[in-house]
Amino acid sequence: MFAHTGRLLRGALLILLCFTITANGLEVLLYSFGMSSSHAMFTNRFAVALTTQGHHVTTFLAPTRPGVKIPKFPNKEDLFEVESEEVVGNFKKMEQTIMRQIVNGKSTMWQLFNMPQAMHHMMMKTCSTIANDTAMRDRIRKHRYDVVVFHCVDTCLLGLINQTHNATVICLSAGNYITDLPAMMMAIPSNPSYIPHFFSAMSDIMTFPERMANAILQWTIRTLLQLPVSTLHQEMELLRRLTNSTIASFNDIAKPDGLIMNGEQFIDFPRPMLHDIIYMGNLESSSKKELSEEWRHLLNESNNGIIIFSLGSVVQESFIKEEIKNGLLKAFQKFPEHTIVWKLNDPTFLKHHTLPPHVHAFDWIPQRQLLNSQKVKLFITHGGYNSLLEITLAGVPMILIPLFGDQSGNVARAVRHRLGVQLPITKITADTVEEKMRLVLGNDELLRGALLILLCFTITANGLEVLLYSFGMSSSHAMFTNRFAVALTTQGHHVTTFLGPTRPGVKIPKFPNKEDLIVVESEEIVSNFKKMEQTIMRKIVNGKSTMWQLLKLPQTLHDMMVKTCSIVANDTALRDRIRRNHYDVVVSYCLDTCVFGLIDPTNKASIICLSAGNYVTDLTATAMAIPSNPSYIPHLLSATSDIMTFPERIVNAILQWTIRTLLQLPVPALNEEMKLLRRLTNSTITSFNDLAKPDGLIMNGEQFVDFPRPMLHDVIYMGNLESASKKELSEEWLNLLNESNKGIIVFALGSVVKESFVEETTKEGLLKAFQSFPEYTVVWKLDDPTFLKHHSLPQHVHAFDWIPQRQLLNSQKVKLFITHGGYNSLLEITLAGVPMILIPLFGDQPGNVARAVRHRLGVQLRMTEITADTMEEKMRLVLGNDEFAKRAKAFSAMLQDKIAPNEQFMAKRFEQMAYGKRSFKLLKAVNLPSLVALCLDVISLIALIIILMTFFIHAQCKETEE
């Protein structure tokens, strides 16, 4: 379903390189529209941004309409404006017929469907113009481009490019919308139950009729009419005829490697996105041009600020009916205390109407500069995305009058965020406009909403009080928690950390403030853990566990968490530390609900879930409505990748259904915690469902190590918070590294599993395999005195009960790492660029290993398959194949090429989540029932209608025959 991972990663990397100073001189072909000033302006900003970062951009504006204001591009000789008299004639004809009707709300359904067809004919003619122009065609075909960027609305460019180019193909969207072509080519989730179609005017929360209309619209366009694929085949036929292209059909062209979307993700609806899609933000945060003396004088003469009315650069104001403009003028006359700036290029109307002194008409306005003046109190707009973005970033409330295209969807986004109110063009009268203007100008709530969403992009939350509730059951968990706490503290926040439950023997790193670290221990927990180690864990490690033992393990862990919760609730000092402190943010693994029940219900803290790996637990996925389609998203406890066979999909689907629906885990167990807290703390929370839902999820590690899967915009990957260990290796370790001929091989199964659990025959097999590699120094993490007492290690094999893993990896001497696939280890090894042999044991490790194997970073070997021969075979396979080492190094280089340091990026997103709860509530995805999410109710009703119609027609025919 998803594009090939190698291509996907290359695309994602090059998208990042576009905005990274370290990227050197990419040759970029940018193919965009020139049909409106806004499109030309957006294209210009994109080209300037790339050129500023050292890339060479060749731009084609095709088709281009005369009269469009073309901004100054970086290199004039690299700008091609593709004009055609036929295109101009067709556009004027469309303006006078379809556009005029649409603008006034009098278009028929046929005209609405005919408009995209008319646009396609213009693009076909433009494609023909380029293909017949030798200079332009050669500029595209003979030049070697590294990256090709285009709007992915037609395929002319991909057909014109020399097929031997192998350039990365990136789609570009001028707004927060995804058209049908890239959605289908890139397998972007488009569930009609909560994702409105590009042509839809609905939000993500729909009524049943809206969902039905949205589903039928999507099905009609993509399945019945097969748009735009059916029309794109015509382009391919044209190109074969004009250029002798060997592309047989649309399906033979290159698929996009990524999608760059204009604007900010927080303005969009909460919808699942793939990790090869990025929102590029506002490329020009403030205009560098100063306002003229005339405009500054106009601003200064205003008493209560200015009101702007503008319907963009595509629609000519003369198209609008006289009675609508009369209604607007009458409404404006009611606001003499404001200066009104009206973009009105209609000499005929102005000739027959006298404007009051406070109303000023212009055929063009310096929109950005006016918004930056902070004098604008209201903006009446058509909802074009560039305008919507500029107004939103200026913190100005709106009245929105959508006309056509993506404007209805843009307006739905603004209304959903409570940034303004909508007014259809057909309902404009003097009274309705005045009513809406007074509503917005007299309602502080809308102004506050506009200002607060602006804060999401600009403000830094200083000195947040953070409660971090985490595990201490293993050294890796404690280390991860420590890095997270250190990163937040470094950014100026105060972090109180609870490590509970904590197992004795776990190495606790040095936290920022010793007095703010609470380690929760219990003899009963220790006893239960030791019992689990000796029974369940020993069996699991050696691959001899039963299904009952596997199911018992999560229950045992939960019992320990309940006991920890009881300890905290019964300890007055600890309980008061949680309840009486007013925390801004509570961060938890979201595996249990103890901390949420312990905090004061009146404390409106943001709740952020934390994941120690690249996995999403069932509780978090359910609470945050994170898509978990079992056809291509493996369950946390699954060992499959995103590409599954039919039996694997069956197993994955049954596993997810059993846990979430049949057993409803972990909800029943969590309700037991709620019962405990009500008894111990007089909590008023009656059940798990009464708890606040998470405001975000922060996942450990890198998104590109994960499978390609859809994620919401309140989910972030925080990267590796400690890119390199600051500690130096001891003299002993340095000598060990230097005595190696070909480098070192490291074997370590993490900090949870004791090596004494591993069967004797398995360790003997490992030892025999290591003996076959005397040219390498083997570092074996082996804390098993009994085994070492009865076995002699060869000179090149060294056993240690602990190893400085990070420092060894940073030494560049490690040639192979044999690991259990714990996520911290997997991330460290991947970032060091070292190939792996992976031996998963339990928990999330099989899934982590599946990720590494999917990215070709190593090979898997099950614990039950380990013998001297199998281990030696795998070691020779990895060490003797340069492809593994090259792949690991290339993958490491990609992960380390960052836009910003991980700590800064994570802290900024953390602050947005936290600040959003206190001031501007970011939209959350809605958790829909399966019946609704799968559109089964819509399908059932449509099927019923078809059955009844068939029955009725059959009855009528039978009656006629009789």
Tab-separated table of N, CA and C in Angstrom, residues 868-919:
chain	number	residue	atom	x	y	z
A	868	ALA	N	26.076	-22.790	16.915
A	868	ALA	CA	27.362	-22.275	16.453
A	868	ALA	C	27.322	-22.017	14.949
A	869	ASP	N	26.675	-22.913	14.197
A	869	ASP	CA	26.637	-22.778	12.738
A	869	ASP	C	25.765	-21.617	12.291
A	870	THR	N	24.548	-21.504	12.874
A	870	THR	CA	23.643	-20.433	12.432
A	870	THR	C	24.191	-19.057	12.782
A	871	MET	N	24.797	-18.923	13.966
A	871	MET	CA	25.362	-17.633	14.350
A	871	MET	C	26.541	-17.277	13.454
A	872	GLU	N	27.421	-18.256	13.189
A	872	GLU	CA	28.560	-17.984	12.315
A	872	GLU	C	28.083	-17.592	10.912
A	873	GLU	N	27.058	-18.287	10.429
A	873	GLU	CA	26.520	-17.981	9.105
A	873	GLU	C	26.004	-16.539	9.027
A	874	LYS	N	25.248	-16.116	10.036
A	874	LYS	CA	24.702	-14.753	10.048
A	874	LYS	C	25.825	-13.719	10.168
A	875	MET	N	26.829	-14.005	10.989
A	875	MET	CA	27.927	-13.061	11.168
A	875	MET	C	28.712	-12.895	9.860
A	876	ARG	N	28.972	-14.006	9.178
A	876	ARG	CA	29.700	-13.915	7.901
A	876	ARG	C	28.851	-13.214	6.841
A	877	LEU	N	27.534	-13.419	6.903
A	877	LEU	CA	26.645	-12.763	5.946
A	877	LEU	C	26.727	-11.245	6.085
A	878	VAL	N	26.665	-10.733	7.306
A	878	VAL	CA	26.673	-9.286	7.530
A	878	VAL	C	28.066	-8.701	7.339
A	879	LEU	N	29.086	-9.358	7.923
A	879	LEU	CA	30.449	-8.825	7.821
A	879	LEU	C	31.011	-8.937	6.406
A	880	GLY	N	30.561	-9.940	5.668
A	880	GLY	CA	31.097	-10.148	4.328
A	880	GLY	C	30.332	-9.445	3.229
A	881	ASN	N	29.264	-8.746	3.588
A	881	ASN	CA	28.438	-8.054	2.595
A	881	ASN	C	28.512	-6.550	2.836
A	882	ASP	N	29.234	-5.857	1.970
A	882	ASP	CA	29.408	-4.413	2.140
A	882	ASP	C	28.094	-3.647	2.083
A	883	GLU	N	27.055	-4.239	1.469
A	883	GLU	CA	25.776	-3.545	1.330
A	883	GLU	C	25.171	-3.210	2.694
A	884	PHE	N	25.344	-4.115	3.666
A	884	PHE	CA	24.805	-3.857	5.002
A	884	PHE	C	25.493	-2.651	5.634
A	885	ALA	N	26.833	-2.614	5.539
A	885	ALA	CA	27.584	-1.499	6.130
A	885	ALA	C	27.265	-0.194	5.428
A	886	LYS	N	27.184	-0.211	4.086
A	886	LYS	CA	26.877	1.011	3.325
A	886	LYS	C	25.485	1.511	3.660
A	887	ARG	N	24.531	0.579	3.734
A	887	ARG	CA	23.151	0.953	4.050
A	887	ARG	C	23.062	1.567	5.451
A	888	ALA	N	23.758	0.935	6.415
A	888	ALA	CA	23.730	1.435	7.788
A	888	ALA	C	24.336	2.823	7.869
A	889	LYS	N	25.439	3.082	7.166
A	889	LYS	CA	26.094	4.398	7.188
A	889	LYS	C	25.196	5.450	6.538
A	890	ALA	N	24.593	5.103	5.401
A	890	ALA	CA	23.724	6.057	4.704
A	890	ALA	C	22.498	6.400	5.548
A	891	PHE	N	21.932	5.385	6.200
A	891	PHE	CA	20.757	5.598	7.048
A	891	PHE	C	21.120	6.494	8.229
A	892	SER	N	22.286	6.262	8.809
A	892	SER	CA	22.762	7.084	9.922
A	892	SER	C	22.938	8.539	9.500
A	893	ALA	N	23.533	8.748	8.329
A	893	ALA	CA	23.752	10.119	7.841
A	893	ALA	C	22.425	10.840	7.657
A	894	MET	N	21.404	10.127	7.154
A	894	MET	CA	20.100	10.734	6.963
A	894	MET	C	19.482	11.147	8.295
A	895	LEU	N	19.569	10.268	9.297
A	895	LEU	CA	18.965	10.557	10.597
A	895	LEU	C	19.639	11.736	11.288
A	896	GLN	N	20.923	11.905	11.048
A	896	GLN	CA	21.660	12.956	11.741
A	896	GLN	C	21.587	14.308	11.040
A	897	ASP	N	20.987	14.342	9.851
A	897	ASP	CA	20.836	15.609	9.133
A	897	ASP	C	19.565	16.287	9.632
A	898	LYS	N	19.701	17.209	10.561
A	898	LYS	CA	18.570	17.783	11.277
A	898	LYS	C	18.340	19.247	10.899
A	899	ILE	N	17.071	19.638	10.901
A	899	ILE	CA	16.714	21.042	10.721
A	899	ILE	C	17.104	21.835	11.961
A	900	ALA	N	16.890	21.225	13.123
A	900	ALA	CA	17.211	21.877	14.406
A	900	ALA	C	17.642	20.787	15.375
A	901	PRO	N	18.395	21.129	16.425
A	901	PRO	CA	18.764	20.122	17.423
A	901	PRO	C	17.524	19.462	18.015
A	902	ASN	N	17.629	18.158	18.281
A	902	ASN	CA	16.480	17.399	18.785
A	902	ASN	C	15.885	18.018	20.041
A	903	GLU	N	16.754	18.468	20.957
A	903	GLU	CA	16.280	19.027	22.217
A	903	GLU	C	15.407	20.257	21.981
A	904	GLN	N	15.831	21.126	21.065
A	904	GLN	CA	15.072	22.353	20.783
A	904	GLN	C	13.753	22.032	20.098
A	905	PHE	N	13.804	21.117	19.123
A	905	PHE	CA	12.583	20.753	18.396
A	905	PHE	C	11.563	20.121	19.340
A	906	MET	N	12.011	19.147	20.141
A	906	MET	CA	11.097	18.468	21.056
A	906	MET	C	10.514	19.449	22.064
A	907	ALA	N	11.384	20.321	22.624
A	907	ALA	CA	10.913	21.268	23.635
A	907	ALA	C	9.902	22.243	23.054
A	908	LYS	N	10.110	22.694	21.820
A	908	LYS	CA	9.178	23.632	21.199
A	908	LYS	C	7.809	22.983	20.991
A	909	ARG	N	7.796	21.755	20.470
A	909	ARG	CA	6.523	21.063	20.271
A	909	ARG	C	5.867	20.750	21.616
A	910	PHE	N	6.674	20.416	22.600
A	910	PHE	CA	6.171	20.168	23.958
A	910	PHE	C	5.481	21.417	24.487
A	911	GLU	N	6.100	22.571	24.286
A	911	GLU	CA	5.537	23.835	24.759
A	911	GLU	C	4.237	24.171	24.033
A	912	GLN	N	4.165	23.859	22.720
A	912	GLN	CA	2.934	24.108	21.976
A	912	GLN	C	1.790	23.280	22.533
A	913	MET	N	2.068	22.017	22.847
A	913	MET	CA	1.039	21.155	23.436
A	913	MET	C	0.598	21.698	24.798
A	914	ALA	N	1.582	22.104	25.609
A	914	ALA	CA	1.275	22.592	26.961
A	914	ALA	C	0.563	23.924	26.919
A	915	TYR	N	1.064	24.849	26.097
A	915	TYR	CA	0.459	26.180	26.036
A	915	TYR	C	-0.931	26.111	25.430
A	916	GLY	N	-1.110	25.169	24.492
A	916	GLY	CA	-2.416	25.026	23.848
A	916	GLY	C	-3.518	24.720	24.834
A	917	LYS	N	-3.225	23.906	25.865
A	917	LYS	CA	-4.266	23.548	26.831
A	917	LYS	C	-4.655	24.749	27.687
A	918	ARG	N	-3.678	25.604	27.966
A	918	ARG	CA	-3.950	26.725	28.871
A	918	ARG	C	-4.595	27.903	28.152
A	919	SER	N	-4.412	27.992	26.839
A	919	SER	CA	-4.912	29.187	26.159
A	919	SER	C	-5.704	28.853	24.902
